């Protein structure tokens, strides 16, 4: 067991629950994108675990890619601008794109990212997110594939971090308050 499991006050989603959810989502995506050779674009850093598992359940030809957006102060994000630390290696032009996120929270970065990618002429663009924290939404984002509803709590694990830590935990949980102090 991961040593930092002791820092959790509550496990929200177990490794098994996440696995079941990812497999179901991958099956749906495989059916929807048969013959479309989608560009599956993981959003770093938090999305790396979900992307790694989800992509391996997509049993039709596809291309894997990543982007990394700079985190801004909230003001800049609401201006619709998104800055890239890493752009896709493959051209978006004419491709069926699936953006793979760990969590949709305010939706600000994601909506800016989707808007930016849309200007590059994709044939289609859809979002797949493991978690959806609706309570925090500031701008609406149409996500075609959503795994699990997340309560209005700060969660970590399975790629999600607190100050860079806890990404490697196999489950998704809530940290003990003393960890924050
Ligand atoms: O609950 C959460 N835990 C970790 N990262 C993020 C980002 N948005 N929401 C989060
Ligand atoms: Mg994210």
CSV table of C-alpha atoms and ligand atoms in Angstrom, one decimal:
chain,number,residue,atom,x,y,z
A,1,UNK,CA,0.0,0.0,0.0
A,2,UNK,CA,1.2,3.5,-0.8
A,3,UNK,CA,2.7,5.1,2.3
A,4,UNK,CA,0.7,8.4,1.8
A,5,UNK,CA,-2.7,6.6,2.0
A,6,UNK,CA,-2.4,7.5,5.7
A,7,UNK,CA,-2.8,11.2,4.7
A,8,UNK,CA,-6.4,10.6,3.5
A,9,UNK,CA,-9.4,11.2,5.7
A,10,UNK,CA,-11.7,9.6,3.1
A,11,UNK,CA,-11.4,7.5,-0.1
A,12,UNK,CA,-13.9,8.9,-2.6
A,13,UNK,CA,-13.2,6.4,-5.4
A,14,UNK,CA,-11.3,3.2,-5.1
A,15,UNK,CA,-8.8,1.8,-7.6
A,16,UNK,CA,-11.4,-0.7,-8.7
A,17,UNK,CA,-14.2,1.8,-9.1
A,18,UNK,CA,-11.9,4.0,-11.3
A,19,UNK,CA,-10.8,1.0,-13.3
A,20,UNK,CA,-14.4,0.0,-14.0
A,21,UNK,CA,-15.3,3.6,-15.0
A,22,UNK,CA,-12.3,3.9,-17.3
A,23,UNK,CA,-13.0,0.6,-19.0
A,24,UNK,CA,-16.6,1.6,-19.7
A,25,UNK,CA,-15.5,5.0,-21.1
A,26,UNK,CA,-12.9,3.3,-23.3
A,27,UNK,CA,-15.5,0.9,-24.7
A,28,UNK,CA,-17.8,3.8,-25.6
A,29,UNK,CA,-15.0,5.8,-27.2
A,30,UNK,CA,-13.8,2.8,-29.2
A,31,UNK,CA,-17.3,2.3,-30.6
A,32,UNK,CA,-17.8,6.0,-31.3
A,33,UNK,CA,-14.4,6.5,-33.0
A,34,UNK,CA,-14.0,3.2,-35.0
A,35,UNK,CA,-12.4,4.2,-38.3
A,36,UNK,CA,-11.8,7.8,-37.3
A,37,UNK,CA,-8.2,7.5,-36.0
A,38,UNK,CA,-8.7,10.1,-33.4
A,39,UNK,CA,-6.0,12.3,-31.9
A,40,UNK,CA,-6.3,11.6,-28.2
A,41,UNK,CA,-4.8,14.6,-26.4
A,42,UNK,CA,-4.0,14.3,-22.7
A,43,UNK,CA,-3.8,17.5,-20.6
A,44,UNK,CA,-0.7,17.5,-18.4
A,45,UNK,CA,0.1,17.2,-15.6
A,46,UNK,CA,-2.9,15.9,-13.8
A,47,UNK,CA,-4.3,14.0,-16.8
A,48,UNK,CA,-1.3,11.7,-17.2
A,49,UNK,CA,-2.6,8.8,-15.1
A,50,UNK,CA,-6.1,8.8,-16.6
A,51,UNK,CA,-4.7,9.3,-20.1
A,52,UNK,CA,-2.4,6.3,-19.7
A,53,UNK,CA,-5.2,4.0,-18.6
A,54,UNK,CA,-7.9,5.4,-20.8
A,55,UNK,CA,-5.8,5.4,-24.0
A,56,UNK,CA,-5.0,1.7,-23.5
A,57,UNK,CA,-8.7,0.8,-23.4
A,58,UNK,CA,-9.3,2.5,-26.8
A,59,UNK,CA,-9.1,-0.6,-29.0
A,60,UNK,CA,-9.3,1.2,-32.3
A,61,UNK,CA,-6.4,2.9,-34.1
A,62,UNK,CA,-5.6,6.3,-32.6
A,63,UNK,CA,-2.7,8.7,-32.0
A,64,UNK,CA,-1.6,9.8,-28.5
A,65,UNK,CA,-0.5,13.4,-27.9
A,66,UNK,CA,-0.3,15.8,-24.9
A,67,UNK,CA,-0.6,19.5,-24.2
A,68,UNK,CA,0.3,21.5,-21.1
A,69,UNK,CA,-1.3,24.8,-20.4
A,70,UNK,CA,0.2,27.5,-18.2
A,71,UNK,CA,-1.8,28.1,-15.1
A,72,UNK,CA,-2.7,31.7,-14.9
A,73,UNK,CA,-4.1,34.0,-12.2
A,74,UNK,CA,-7.9,33.6,-12.6
A,75,UNK,CA,-8.2,37.0,-14.3
A,76,UNK,CA,-6.2,36.0,-17.4
A,77,UNK,CA,-8.1,32.8,-17.7
A,78,UNK,CA,-11.5,34.5,-17.9
A,79,UNK,CA,-10.1,36.6,-20.7
A,80,UNK,CA,-10.3,33.5,-22.8
A,81,UNK,CA,-6.6,33.4,-23.3
A,82,UNK,CA,-4.8,30.1,-22.8
A,83,UNK,CA,-1.0,30.0,-22.9
A,84,UNK,CA,0.7,26.7,-23.8
A,85,UNK,CA,3.9,25.3,-22.2
A,86,UNK,CA,3.5,22.3,-24.6
A,87,UNK,CA,1.5,22.2,-27.8
A,88,UNK,CA,0.5,19.0,-29.6
A,89,UNK,CA,3.2,17.3,-31.7
A,90,UNK,CA,0.6,16.4,-34.3
A,91,UNK,CA,-1.4,18.8,-36.4
A,92,UNK,CA,-5.0,19.2,-35.3
A,93,UNK,CA,-6.2,20.1,-38.8
A,94,UNK,CA,-8.9,17.8,-40.1
A,95,UNK,CA,-8.6,15.4,-37.2
A,96,UNK,CA,-11.1,14.0,-34.7
A,97,UNK,CA,-9.7,15.2,-31.4
A,98,UNK,CA,-10.5,13.9,-27.9
A,99,UNK,CA,-9.2,16.1,-25.1
A,100,UNK,CA,-8.5,14.0,-22.0
A,101,UNK,CA,-8.7,15.7,-18.6
A,102,UNK,CA,-8.4,14.6,-15.0
A,103,UNK,CA,-11.2,16.9,-13.7
A,104,UNK,CA,-13.5,19.6,-14.8
A,105,UNK,CA,-13.6,22.2,-12.0
A,106,UNK,CA,-14.3,25.8,-13.0
A,107,UNK,CA,-14.1,24.8,-16.6
A,108,UNK,CA,-12.1,28.0,-17.4
A,109,UNK,CA,-8.9,26.4,-18.6
A,110,UNK,CA,-10.7,23.6,-20.4
A,111,UNK,CA,-13.1,25.9,-22.3
A,112,UNK,CA,-10.2,28.1,-23.3
A,113,UNK,CA,-8.2,25.1,-24.4
A,114,UNK,CA,-11.1,23.7,-26.5
A,115,UNK,CA,-11.7,27.1,-28.0
A,116,UNK,CA,-8.0,27.4,-28.9
A,117,UNK,CA,-7.9,23.9,-30.4
A,118,UNK,CA,-11.1,24.6,-32.4
A,119,UNK,CA,-9.3,27.4,-34.2
A,120,UNK,CA,-6.9,24.8,-35.7
A,121,UNK,CA,-9.6,23.2,-37.9
A,122,UNK,CA,-10.3,19.8,-36.2
A,123,UNK,CA,-12.9,17.6,-37.9
A,124,UNK,CA,-14.5,17.3,-34.5
A,125,UNK,CA,-13.5,17.9,-30.8
A,126,UNK,CA,-14.9,16.2,-27.7
A,127,UNK,CA,-13.8,16.1,-24.1
A,128,UNK,CA,-13.4,13.1,-21.9
A,129,UNK,CA,-12.9,13.8,-18.2
A,130,UNK,CA,-12.6,11.3,-15.3
A,131,UNK,CA,-14.1,13.7,-12.7
A,132,UNK,CA,-16.7,16.5,-12.9
A,133,UNK,CA,-16.9,18.9,-10.0
A,134,UNK,CA,-20.1,20.7,-11.1
A,135,UNK,CA,-20.4,22.8,-8.0
A,136,UNK,CA,-17.4,24.8,-9.0
A,137,UNK,CA,-18.3,25.4,-12.6
A,138,UNK,CA,-17.8,29.0,-13.8
A,139,UNK,CA,-18.2,28.4,-17.6
A,140,UNK,CA,-20.2,25.6,-19.1
A,141,UNK,CA,-18.1,22.9,-20.9
A,142,UNK,CA,-19.8,20.2,-23.0
A,143,UNK,CA,-18.0,17.0,-22.0
A,144,UNK,CA,-19.1,14.0,-24.0
A,145,UNK,CA,-17.5,11.5,-21.7
A,146,UNK,CA,-17.6,12.0,-17.9
A,147,UNK,CA,-16.5,9.3,-15.5
A,148,UNK,CA,-17.5,10.2,-12.0
A,149,UNK,CA,-19.3,13.1,-10.2
A,150,UNK,CA,-16.9,14.8,-7.8
A,151,UNK,CA,-18.3,16.5,-4.6
A,152,UNK,CA,-17.2,20.1,-3.9
A,153,UNK,CA,-14.1,18.9,-2.1
A,154,UNK,CA,-10.4,19.2,-3.0
A,155,UNK,CA,-9.4,15.7,-4.0
A,156,UNK,CA,-6.0,14.0,-4.8
A,157,UNK,CA,-4.7,10.8,-6.3
A,158,UNK,CA,-4.8,9.1,-9.7
A,159,UNK,CA,-2.9,12.1,-11.2
A,160,UNK,CA,-4.5,14.8,-9.1
A,161,UNK,CA,-2.0,16.6,-6.8
A,162,UNK,CA,-1.8,18.8,-3.8
A,163,UNK,CA,1.2,21.1,-4.3
A,164,UNK,CA,2.8,18.5,-6.6
A,165,UNK,CA,2.3,15.6,-4.2
A,166,UNK,CA,0.0,12.5,-4.1
A,167,UNK,CA,-0.4,12.1,-7.9
A,168,UNK,CA,0.8,8.5,-7.7
A,169,UNK,CA,-1.9,7.3,-5.3
A,170,UNK,CA,-4.0,4.6,-7.0
A,171,UNK,CA,-7.3,5.9,-5.5
A,172,UNK,CA,-9.0,9.3,-5.3
A,173,UNK,CA,-9.5,10.8,-1.9
A,174,UNK,CA,-9.7,13.7,0.4
A,175,UNK,CA,-6.7,14.8,2.5
A,176,UNK,CA,-6.7,15.1,6.2
A,177,UNK,CA,-6.9,18.8,7.2
A,178,UNK,CA,-3.6,18.6,9.1
A,179,UNK,CA,-1.8,17.9,5.8
A,180,UNK,CA,-2.7,21.4,4.7
A,181,UNK,CA,-1.4,23.1,7.9
B,1,LIG,O1,-10.0,18.8,-6.4
B,1,LIG,C1,-8.9,19.0,-7.1
B,1,LIG,N1,-7.8,18.4,-6.8
B,1,LIG,C2,-6.6,18.6,-7.4
B,1,LIG,N2,-6.6,19.4,-8.5
B,1,LIG,C3,-7.7,20.1,-8.9
B,1,LIG,C4,-8.0,21.0,-9.9
B,1,LIG,N3,-9.2,21.3,-9.8
B,1,LIG,N4,-9.8,20.7,-8.8
B,1,LIG,C5,-8.9,19.9,-8.2
B,2,LIG,MG1,-6.7,19.1,-15.3
